Amino acid sequence: MTWDQMQELMWPATWETLQMVGVSTAGTVLLGLPLGVLLVLTDKGGLLQNRPVNKVLGAAVNIARSVPFIILMIALISFTRWLVGTSIGWEAATVPLTIGAIPFFARLVETSIREVDRGLVEAVQAMGGSTWTIVRKTLIPEALPALVASVTTTVITLISYSAMAGVVGGGGLGTLAINYGYFRFETAFMWIIVAELVIIVTVVQLIGDRAVRALADRGRTGGWTRLLGPRGRTPAAPATPDEDLVAP
C-alpha cells in the first residue's frame, strides 16, 4: 500500500475519531459532572446528606465501571440502534462511549470536589448561601483546575475506547487499524495508525496540562470564588486617610 493510498483512508477515519471523541466527551461531562457532585452532596456530612441515595448512586457507578468496555458495547447494541437508528459507524459508537465514560468521569469529579477547602463552604453557608449557590459559586470554581485535568484524562480514555470500538464496526482509526492491520496483514499501515493515535493523545495531554496550569495560576492570584463574582463589579479602591485627619 502506498502512502497516497494510506492518506486517502486515514484523514476520513481521523475525522470520524475526532467527532466520536468530541461528542462522547460532551455527553460525558454533561451527565457525569452532576452525578459526581451529587455523590459528594449526598455522602456523610454532605450538604444534602442522604445515605440510601448515596449508596444507590455509588453502587450504580461501581457496577458500570466494572463492566469491560467491549462487553458494554455489545450489550448496548439494541439500545444504540433504538437511539440513533444504527449500531455501526461513529455515530453509534458515541452511545456506548458516553455511557462507559460517565461513571469514570463522575468518580474523578467526586475526588476533585472533595479537595475543595471545607472552610470556604462553611463561610458561604454562614453568609446564607444555598446549596445551589455553594455548588455554583464555590465547589465547581474552586475545583476547576482539577476538573479540567479530569476532562483531559477522560478524553484520553475515550480515544483508547474509540479504537476498541473498531472491533464492532465503530468507525474511525480503530476500524481502519483492525481491517488493514489484522485482516489484510498491512502491518506497516497499522503501526502508522498507532503512531497517529499516540500523537493525538500527546497533543490532548499537552493542551490539558497547559489549561490546568493557567487556571491554577489564576486561582492563586485571586481565588476562584472572588473571580466569579457578579460581573461589572470592580474591587473597591483602598481607603485613603482623610488628609485633614492626618496628623502633620
Coordinates of C-alpha atoms in Angstrom, one line a residue:
M1 CA 0.0 0.0 0.0
T2 CA 1.4 3.4 -1.0
W3 CA 1.5 6.5 1.2
D4 CA -1.1 8.2 -1.1
Q5 CA -3.5 5.3 -0.6
M6 CA -2.9 5.4 3.2
Q7 CA -3.7 9.1 3.3
E8 CA -7.0 8.7 1.4
L9 CA -8.1 6.3 4.2
M10 CA -6.5 8.0 7.2
W11 CA -8.0 11.5 7.0
P12 CA -11.7 10.5 6.9
A13 CA -11.0 8.0 9.7
T14 CA -9.2 10.6 11.8
W15 CA -12.1 13.0 11.4
E16 CA -14.5 10.2 12.5
T17 CA -12.4 9.5 15.6
L18 CA -12.4 13.2 16.5
Q19 CA -16.1 13.5 16.1
M20 CA -16.7 10.3 18.1
V21 CA -14.5 11.5 20.9
G22 CA -15.8 15.1 20.8
V23 CA -19.5 14.1 21.1
S24 CA -18.8 11.5 23.7
T25 CA -16.8 13.9 25.8
A26 CA -19.6 16.5 25.7
G27 CA -22.2 13.9 26.8
T28 CA -19.9 12.5 29.5
V29 CA -19.2 16.0 31.0
L30 CA -22.9 17.0 30.7
L31 CA -24.1 13.9 32.7
G32 CA -21.0 12.9 34.7
L33 CA -20.4 16.3 36.3
P34 CA -23.8 16.5 38.1
L35 CA -23.5 12.8 39.1
G36 CA -20.1 13.4 40.7
V37 CA -21.3 16.5 42.5
L38 CA -24.4 14.5 43.7
L39 CA -22.1 11.8 45.1
V40 CA -20.4 14.4 47.3
L41 CA -23.5 16.2 48.4
T42 CA -25.4 13.1 49.5
D43 CA -22.4 11.5 51.2
K44 CA -22.0 11.5 55.0
G45 CA -21.5 15.1 56.2
G46 CA -22.6 16.5 52.8
L47 CA -24.9 19.4 52.2
L48 CA -27.7 17.0 51.1
Q49 CA -26.7 14.0 53.2
N50 CA -28.8 11.0 52.2
R51 CA -27.0 7.7 52.8
P52 CA -29.5 5.5 50.9
V53 CA -29.4 7.7 47.8
N54 CA -25.6 7.9 48.0
K55 CA -25.3 4.1 48.3
V56 CA -27.5 3.5 45.3
L57 CA -25.6 6.0 43.2
G58 CA -22.3 4.7 44.4
A59 CA -23.3 1.1 43.6
A60 CA -24.6 2.0 40.2
V61 CA -21.3 3.8 39.4
N62 CA -19.2 0.9 40.6
I63 CA -21.2 -1.7 38.6
A64 CA -21.0 0.4 35.5
R65 CA -17.2 0.8 35.9
S66 CA -16.8 -2.9 36.4
V67 CA -18.2 -3.9 33.0
P68 CA -15.4 -4.2 30.4
F69 CA -16.0 -1.8 27.6
I70 CA -16.0 -4.4 24.8
I71 CA -18.8 -6.2 26.6
L72 CA -20.7 -3.0 27.3
M73 CA -20.6 -2.1 23.6
I74 CA -22.1 -5.5 22.6
A75 CA -24.7 -5.3 25.4
L76 CA -25.9 -1.9 24.3
I77 CA -26.3 -2.7 20.6
S78 CA -30.1 -2.9 20.8
F79 CA -30.3 0.4 22.8
T80 CA -27.9 2.1 20.4
R81 CA -29.9 1.0 17.4
W82 CA -33.1 2.3 19.1
L83 CA -31.4 5.6 20.0
V84 CA -29.5 6.5 16.8
G85 CA -31.1 4.2 14.3
T86 CA -27.9 2.1 13.6
S87 CA -25.3 0.1 15.5
I88 CA -22.5 0.7 13.1
G89 CA -20.4 3.8 12.5
W90 CA -19.0 6.6 14.6
E91 CA -22.5 7.9 15.5
A92 CA -23.5 4.6 17.0
A93 CA -20.1 4.3 18.8
T94 CA -20.8 7.5 20.7
V95 CA -23.6 5.9 22.7
P96 CA -21.5 3.1 24.5
L97 CA -18.5 5.5 24.7
T98 CA -20.6 8.1 26.6
I99 CA -22.3 5.5 28.9
G100 CA -19.0 3.8 29.6
A101 CA -17.2 7.1 30.4
I102 CA -19.9 8.7 32.6
P103 CA -19.1 6.7 35.8
F104 CA -15.4 7.0 35.3
F105 CA -15.7 10.8 35.0
A106 CA -18.1 11.0 37.9
R107 CA -15.6 9.4 40.2
L108 CA -12.9 11.9 39.1
V109 CA -15.4 14.8 39.7
E110 CA -16.1 13.4 43.2
T111 CA -12.4 13.3 44.0
S112 CA -11.9 16.8 42.7
I113 CA -14.8 18.3 44.6
R114 CA -13.7 16.6 47.9
E115 CA -10.4 18.5 47.7
V116 CA -12.1 21.9 48.0
D117 CA -11.4 23.6 51.3
R118 CA -14.3 22.9 53.7
G119 CA -13.7 26.3 55.3
L120 CA -14.9 28.0 52.1
V121 CA -18.1 26.0 52.1
E122 CA -18.8 26.9 55.7
A123 CA -18.1 30.6 55.0
V124 CA -20.7 30.7 52.2
Q125 CA -23.1 28.8 54.4
A126 CA -22.6 31.4 57.2
M127 CA -23.5 34.1 54.7
G128 CA -26.7 32.4 53.9
G129 CA -25.7 30.7 50.6
S130 CA -28.0 28.0 49.4
T131 CA -26.7 24.6 48.3
W132 CA -27.1 25.6 44.7
T133 CA -25.1 28.7 45.3
I134 CA -22.3 26.8 47.1
V135 CA -22.1 24.3 44.2
R136 CA -22.1 27.0 41.5
K137 CA -20.0 29.7 43.3
T138 CA -17.6 27.7 45.4
L139 CA -17.3 24.0 44.7
I140 CA -17.1 24.0 40.9
P141 CA -15.0 27.2 40.6
E142 CA -12.5 26.1 43.3
A143 CA -12.2 22.6 41.8
L144 CA -11.9 23.9 38.2
P145 CA -8.2 23.1 37.6
A146 CA -8.8 19.5 38.9
L147 CA -11.9 19.2 36.8
V148 CA -10.1 20.2 33.7
A149 CA -7.4 17.6 34.5
S150 CA -10.2 15.1 34.9
V151 CA -11.7 16.0 31.5
T152 CA -8.2 15.6 29.9
T153 CA -7.9 12.1 31.4
T154 CA -11.4 11.2 30.2
V155 CA -10.7 12.4 26.7
I156 CA -7.6 10.3 26.5
T157 CA -9.5 7.3 27.8
L158 CA -12.2 7.9 25.2
I159 CA -9.6 7.9 22.5
S160 CA -8.4 4.4 23.5
Y161 CA -12.1 3.3 23.8
S162 CA -12.8 4.6 20.3
A163 CA -10.0 2.5 18.9
M164 CA -11.6 -0.5 20.7
A165 CA -15.0 0.3 19.2
G166 CA -13.5 -0.5 15.8
V167 CA -13.9 -4.2 16.8
V168 CA -17.7 -3.9 16.3
G169 CA -17.6 -1.5 13.4
G170 CA -17.4 1.7 15.4
G171 CA -15.6 3.5 12.6
G172 CA -12.6 5.8 12.9
L173 CA -9.0 4.9 13.2
G174 CA -9.8 1.8 15.3
T175 CA -11.7 0.2 12.5
L176 CA -9.0 1.1 10.0
A177 CA -6.3 -0.5 12.1
I178 CA -8.2 -3.7 12.6
N179 CA -9.4 -4.0 9.0
Y180 CA -6.0 -3.4 7.4
G181 CA -3.6 -4.4 10.2
Y182 CA -5.4 -7.6 11.3
F183 CA -7.5 -8.9 8.4
R184 CA -5.2 -7.7 5.5
F185 CA -1.8 -8.0 7.2
E186 CA -0.9 -4.4 6.4
T187 CA 1.3 -4.2 9.5
A188 CA 3.2 -1.1 8.5
F189 CA -0.2 0.7 7.9
M190 CA -1.4 -0.4 11.4
W191 CA 1.7 1.0 13.1
I192 CA 1.3 4.3 11.3
I193 CA -2.3 4.5 12.7
V194 CA -0.9 3.6 16.2
A195 CA 1.6 6.4 15.8
E196 CA -1.1 8.9 14.9
L197 CA -3.2 7.9 17.9
V198 CA -0.1 8.5 20.1
I199 CA 0.3 11.9 18.6
I200 CA -3.3 12.8 19.2
V201 CA -3.1 11.7 22.8
T202 CA 0.1 13.6 23.4
V203 CA -1.4 16.8 21.9
V204 CA -4.5 16.4 24.1
Q205 CA -2.4 15.9 27.2
L206 CA -0.2 19.0 26.4
I207 CA -3.3 21.2 25.9
G208 CA -4.9 19.8 29.1
D209 CA -1.7 20.4 31.2
R210 CA -1.4 23.9 29.8
A211 CA -5.0 24.7 30.7
V212 CA -4.7 23.3 34.2
R213 CA -1.5 25.4 34.9
A214 CA -3.2 28.6 33.6
L215 CA -6.3 28.0 35.7
A216 CA -4.2 27.2 38.8
D217 CA -2.2 30.4 38.3
R218 CA -5.4 32.5 38.1
G219 CA -6.8 30.8 41.1
R220 CA -3.7 31.6 43.1
T221 CA -3.7 35.2 42.2
G222 CA -7.3 36.0 43.1
G223 CA -9.2 33.0 44.2
W224 CA -12.0 31.5 42.1
T225 CA -14.8 32.4 44.4
R226 CA -13.9 36.1 44.0
L227 CA -13.1 35.9 40.3
L228 CA -16.5 34.5 39.5
G229 CA -18.4 37.2 41.4
P230 CA -21.1 39.5 39.9
R231 CA -19.9 41.0 36.6
G232 CA -19.3 44.7 36.3
R233 CA -18.3 45.0 40.0
T234 CA -14.8 46.2 40.4
P235 CA -12.9 45.9 43.6
A236 CA -13.3 48.9 45.8
A237 CA -10.2 51.2 45.9
P238 CA -8.3 51.0 49.2
A239 CA -9.4 53.5 51.6
T240 CA -7.1 56.5 51.9
P241 CA -6.9 58.5 55.1
D242 CA -8.6 61.9 55.0
E243 CA -5.8 64.4 54.7
D244 CA -7.5 66.7 57.2
L245 CA -7.4 63.9 59.8
V246 CA -3.8 63.0 59.2
A247 CA -1.5 64.4 61.8
P248 CA 1.2 66.7 60.4

